[in-house]
């Protein structure tokens, strides 16, 4: 059965902390792994990863994929209150289907 | 570009009524997806289209749900009759060539 599992389910940190969010996947015909940030309503795109070991970076956020161990991590350094959101990962599989994990709810306190 | 546009933003209806959700994808995108999001089940894929043709509707929960895409710029998701367990946020998303998804703002559906 196809699945995407994220951990932890929720996380509370203080501004300035570094956090690591985890995503493991088991899907048929895996194509890529995507990360999204969901604040109020619509998830917004962060990263798409297709190759193992190549880190993608955008400011304080970075992500990497391990296709052998079937997982990805999203790192956020020097967290800010504006980083508070639900972070979703999704596995693209079977050509063009996207299977989402249940998300990690991050709360950054001042 | 205006992004993916969904309407209505909120819908409150009574059990048994017909509900129609609408979506305008980003111009030029050839894939359109309908997702449902609940606290219990997260984001679930209901159906997706490629070039206006339904490709996979295996996520549609039952016959009460139907979706159409009459042209490249418009899609509907219909629930008839609606039930309280259909209450959720329904998202439409589009993509070009099956790459990253761009989501609309969603429709918050409440069935009383």
PDB file of N, CA and C in Angstrom, chain A residues 34 36 38 41-43 45 48 88 92 94-102, chain B residues 10 31 33 35 37 43 45 48 56 58 91 98-101 103-105 108:
ATOM      1  N   UNK A  34       8.201  16.308  -2.937  1.00  0.00           N
ATOM      2  CA  UNK A  34       7.938  17.745  -2.867  1.00  0.00           C
ATOM      3  C   UNK A  34       7.619  18.145  -1.431  1.00  0.00           C
ATOM      4  N   UNK A  36       5.807  21.315   0.854  1.00  0.00           N
ATOM      5  CA  UNK A  36       4.916  22.457   0.811  1.00  0.00           C
ATOM      6  C   UNK A  36       4.768  23.039   2.216  1.00  0.00           C
ATOM      7  N   UNK A  38       1.937  25.101   4.505  1.00  0.00           N
ATOM      8  CA  UNK A  38       0.524  25.476   4.539  1.00  0.00           C
ATOM      9  C   UNK A  38       0.274  26.319   5.778  1.00  0.00           C
ATOM     10  N   UNK A  41      -4.555  28.594   4.203  1.00  0.00           N
ATOM     11  CA  UNK A  41      -5.358  27.722   3.380  1.00  0.00           C
ATOM     12  C   UNK A  41      -4.526  26.925   2.378  1.00  0.00           C
ATOM     13  N   UNK A  42      -4.119  27.589   1.288  1.00  0.00           N
ATOM     14  CA  UNK A  42      -3.495  26.850   0.194  1.00  0.00           C
ATOM     15  C   UNK A  42      -2.046  26.491   0.506  1.00  0.00           C
ATOM     16  N   UNK A  43      -1.664  25.226   0.313  1.00  0.00           N
ATOM     17  CA  UNK A  43      -0.247  24.866   0.415  1.00  0.00           C
ATOM     18  C   UNK A  43       0.558  25.612  -0.638  1.00  0.00           C
ATOM     19  N   UNK A  45       4.382  25.935  -2.549  1.00  0.00           N
ATOM     20  CA  UNK A  45       5.506  25.096  -2.909  1.00  0.00           C
ATOM     21  C   UNK A  45       6.809  25.585  -2.292  1.00  0.00           C
ATOM     22  N   UNK A  48      11.266  20.766  -4.758  1.00  0.00           N
ATOM     23  CA  UNK A  48      11.059  19.490  -5.435  1.00  0.00           C
ATOM     24  C   UNK A  48      12.410  18.796  -5.548  1.00  0.00           C
ATOM     25  N   UNK A  88       4.037  20.064   4.651  1.00  0.00           N
ATOM     26  CA  UNK A  88       3.575  18.835   4.002  1.00  0.00           C
ATOM     27  C   UNK A  88       4.626  18.320   3.038  1.00  0.00           C
ATOM     28  N   UNK A  92       5.540  12.166  -5.583  1.00  0.00           N
ATOM     29  CA  UNK A  92       4.956  12.042  -6.915  1.00  0.00           C
ATOM     30  C   UNK A  92       5.240  10.627  -7.400  1.00  0.00           C
ATOM     31  N   UNK A  94       3.609   6.947  -9.872  1.00  0.00           N
ATOM     32  CA  UNK A  94       2.745   6.478 -10.956  1.00  0.00           C
ATOM     33  C   UNK A  94       2.520   7.573 -11.989  1.00  0.00           C
ATOM     34  N   UNK A  95       3.610   8.148 -12.434  1.00  0.00           N
ATOM     35  CA  UNK A  95       3.650   9.175 -13.448  1.00  0.00           C
ATOM     36  C   UNK A  95       3.223  10.545 -12.935  1.00  0.00           C
ATOM     37  N   UNK A  96       1.989  10.697 -12.546  1.00  0.00           N
ATOM     38  CA  UNK A  96       1.565  12.057 -12.206  1.00  0.00           C
ATOM     39  C   UNK A  96       0.593  12.141 -11.036  1.00  0.00           C
ATOM     40  N   UNK A  97       0.693  11.198 -10.106  1.00  0.00           N
ATOM     41  CA  UNK A  97      -0.124  11.298  -8.894  1.00  0.00           C
ATOM     42  C   UNK A  97       0.757  11.809  -7.763  1.00  0.00           C
ATOM     43  N   UNK A  98       0.165  12.576  -6.868  1.00  0.00           N
ATOM     44  CA  UNK A  98       0.883  13.150  -5.737  1.00  0.00           C
ATOM     45  C   UNK A  98       0.216  12.655  -4.457  1.00  0.00           C
ATOM     46  N   UNK A  99       1.000  11.946  -3.625  1.00  0.00           N
ATOM     47  CA  UNK A  99       0.484  11.391  -2.376  1.00  0.00           C
ATOM     48  C   UNK A  99       1.060  12.211  -1.223  1.00  0.00           C
ATOM     49  N   UNK A 100       0.181  12.848  -0.456  1.00  0.00           N
ATOM     50  CA  UNK A 100       0.627  13.731   0.619  1.00  0.00           C
ATOM     51  C   UNK A 100       0.686  13.026   1.968  1.00  0.00           C
ATOM     52  N   UNK A 101       1.684  13.414   2.770  1.00  0.00           N
ATOM     53  CA  UNK A 101       1.718  12.996   4.160  1.00  0.00           C
ATOM     54  C   UNK A 101       0.739  13.837   4.962  1.00  0.00           C
ATOM     55  N   UNK A 102       0.590  13.493   6.225  1.00  0.00           N
ATOM     56  CA  UNK A 102      -0.377  14.175   7.083  1.00  0.00           C
ATOM     57  C   UNK A 102       0.154  15.496   7.614  1.00  0.00           C
TER      58      UNK A 102
ATOM     59  N   UNK B  10     -16.476  29.600   0.694  1.00  0.00           N
ATOM     60  CA  UNK B  10     -17.170  28.887   1.768  1.00  0.00           C
ATOM     61  C   UNK B  10     -18.530  28.450   1.263  1.00  0.00           C
ATOM     62  N   UNK B  31      -2.643  19.713 -16.383  1.00  0.00           N
ATOM     63  CA  UNK B  31      -3.142  18.771 -15.391  1.00  0.00           C
ATOM     64  C   UNK B  31      -3.950  19.521 -14.350  1.00  0.00           C
ATOM     65  N   UNK B  33      -6.091  18.736 -10.606  1.00  0.00           N
ATOM     66  CA  UNK B  33      -6.312  17.769  -9.532  1.00  0.00           C
ATOM     67  C   UNK B  33      -7.372  18.319  -8.582  1.00  0.00           C
ATOM     68  N   UNK B  35      -8.431  17.708  -4.602  1.00  0.00           N
ATOM     69  CA  UNK B  35      -8.064  17.097  -3.328  1.00  0.00           C
ATOM     70  C   UNK B  35      -9.100  17.480  -2.273  1.00  0.00           C
ATOM     71  N   UNK B  37      -9.268  17.832   2.031  1.00  0.00           N
ATOM     72  CA  UNK B  37      -8.437  17.861   3.231  1.00  0.00           C
ATOM     73  C   UNK B  37      -9.292  17.851   4.483  1.00  0.00           C
ATOM     74  N   UNK B  43      -4.650  15.383   3.222  1.00  0.00           N
ATOM     75  CA  UNK B  43      -4.957  15.702   1.820  1.00  0.00           C
ATOM     76  C   UNK B  43      -5.123  14.410   1.034  1.00  0.00           C
ATOM     77  N   UNK B  45      -6.249  12.670  -2.628  1.00  0.00           N
ATOM     78  CA  UNK B  45      -6.521  12.899  -4.047  1.00  0.00           C
ATOM     79  C   UNK B  45      -7.858  12.270  -4.415  1.00  0.00           C
ATOM     80  N   UNK B  48      -7.951  13.283 -10.995  1.00  0.00           N
ATOM     81  CA  UNK B  48      -7.175  14.242 -11.754  1.00  0.00           C
ATOM     82  C   UNK B  48      -7.404  14.086 -13.247  1.00  0.00           C
ATOM     83  N   UNK B  56      -7.590   9.445 -13.527  1.00  0.00           N
ATOM     84  CA  UNK B  56      -7.681   8.553 -12.377  1.00  0.00           C
ATOM     85  C   UNK B  56      -8.713   9.104 -11.412  1.00  0.00           C
ATOM     86  N   UNK B  58      -9.938   7.064  -8.929  1.00  0.00           N
ATOM     87  CA  UNK B  58     -10.010   6.021  -7.900  1.00  0.00           C
ATOM     88  C   UNK B  58     -10.174   6.585  -6.490  1.00  0.00           C
ATOM     89  N   UNK B  91      -9.656  21.289  -2.305  1.00  0.00           N
ATOM     90  CA  UNK B  91      -8.662  22.052  -3.051  1.00  0.00           C
ATOM     91  C   UNK B  91      -8.629  21.590  -4.507  1.00  0.00           C
ATOM     92  N   UNK B  98       2.867  17.838 -15.324  1.00  0.00           N
ATOM     93  CA  UNK B  98       2.933  16.977 -14.156  1.00  0.00           C
ATOM     94  C   UNK B  98       3.998  17.341 -13.160  1.00  0.00           C
ATOM     95  N   UNK B  99       4.534  18.541 -13.241  1.00  0.00           N
ATOM     96  CA  UNK B  99       5.543  18.963 -12.269  1.00  0.00           C
ATOM     97  C   UNK B  99       4.851  19.514 -11.020  1.00  0.00           C
ATOM     98  N   UNK B 100       5.455  20.460 -10.330  1.00  0.00           N
ATOM     99  CA  UNK B 100       4.928  20.869  -9.026  1.00  0.00           C
ATOM    100  C   UNK B 100       3.502  21.400  -9.113  1.00  0.00           C
ATOM    101  N   UNK B 101       2.740  21.090  -8.062  1.00  0.00           N
ATOM    102  CA  UNK B 101       1.344  21.493  -7.994  1.00  0.00           C
ATOM    103  C   UNK B 101       1.219  22.922  -7.496  1.00  0.00           C
ATOM    104  N   UNK B 103      -1.770  25.232  -5.890  1.00  0.00           N
ATOM    105  CA  UNK B 103      -3.082  25.050  -5.281  1.00  0.00           C
ATOM    106  C   UNK B 103      -3.914  26.328  -5.320  1.00  0.00           C
ATOM    107  N   UNK B 104      -5.224  26.149  -5.416  1.00  0.00           N
ATOM    108  CA  UNK B 104      -6.152  27.240  -5.188  1.00  0.00           C
ATOM    109  C   UNK B 104      -6.343  27.431  -3.695  1.00  0.00           C
ATOM    110  N   UNK B 105      -7.139  28.422  -3.333  1.00  0.00           N
ATOM    111  CA  UNK B 105      -7.342  28.762  -1.924  1.00  0.00           C
ATOM    112  C   UNK B 105      -8.310  27.834  -1.218  1.00  0.00           C
ATOM    113  N   UNK B 108     -14.181  25.773   1.662  1.00  0.00           N
ATOM    114  CA  UNK B 108     -14.538  25.193   2.952  1.00  0.00           C
ATOM    115  C   UNK B 108     -16.000  24.777   2.883  1.00  0.00           C
TER     116      UNK B 108
END
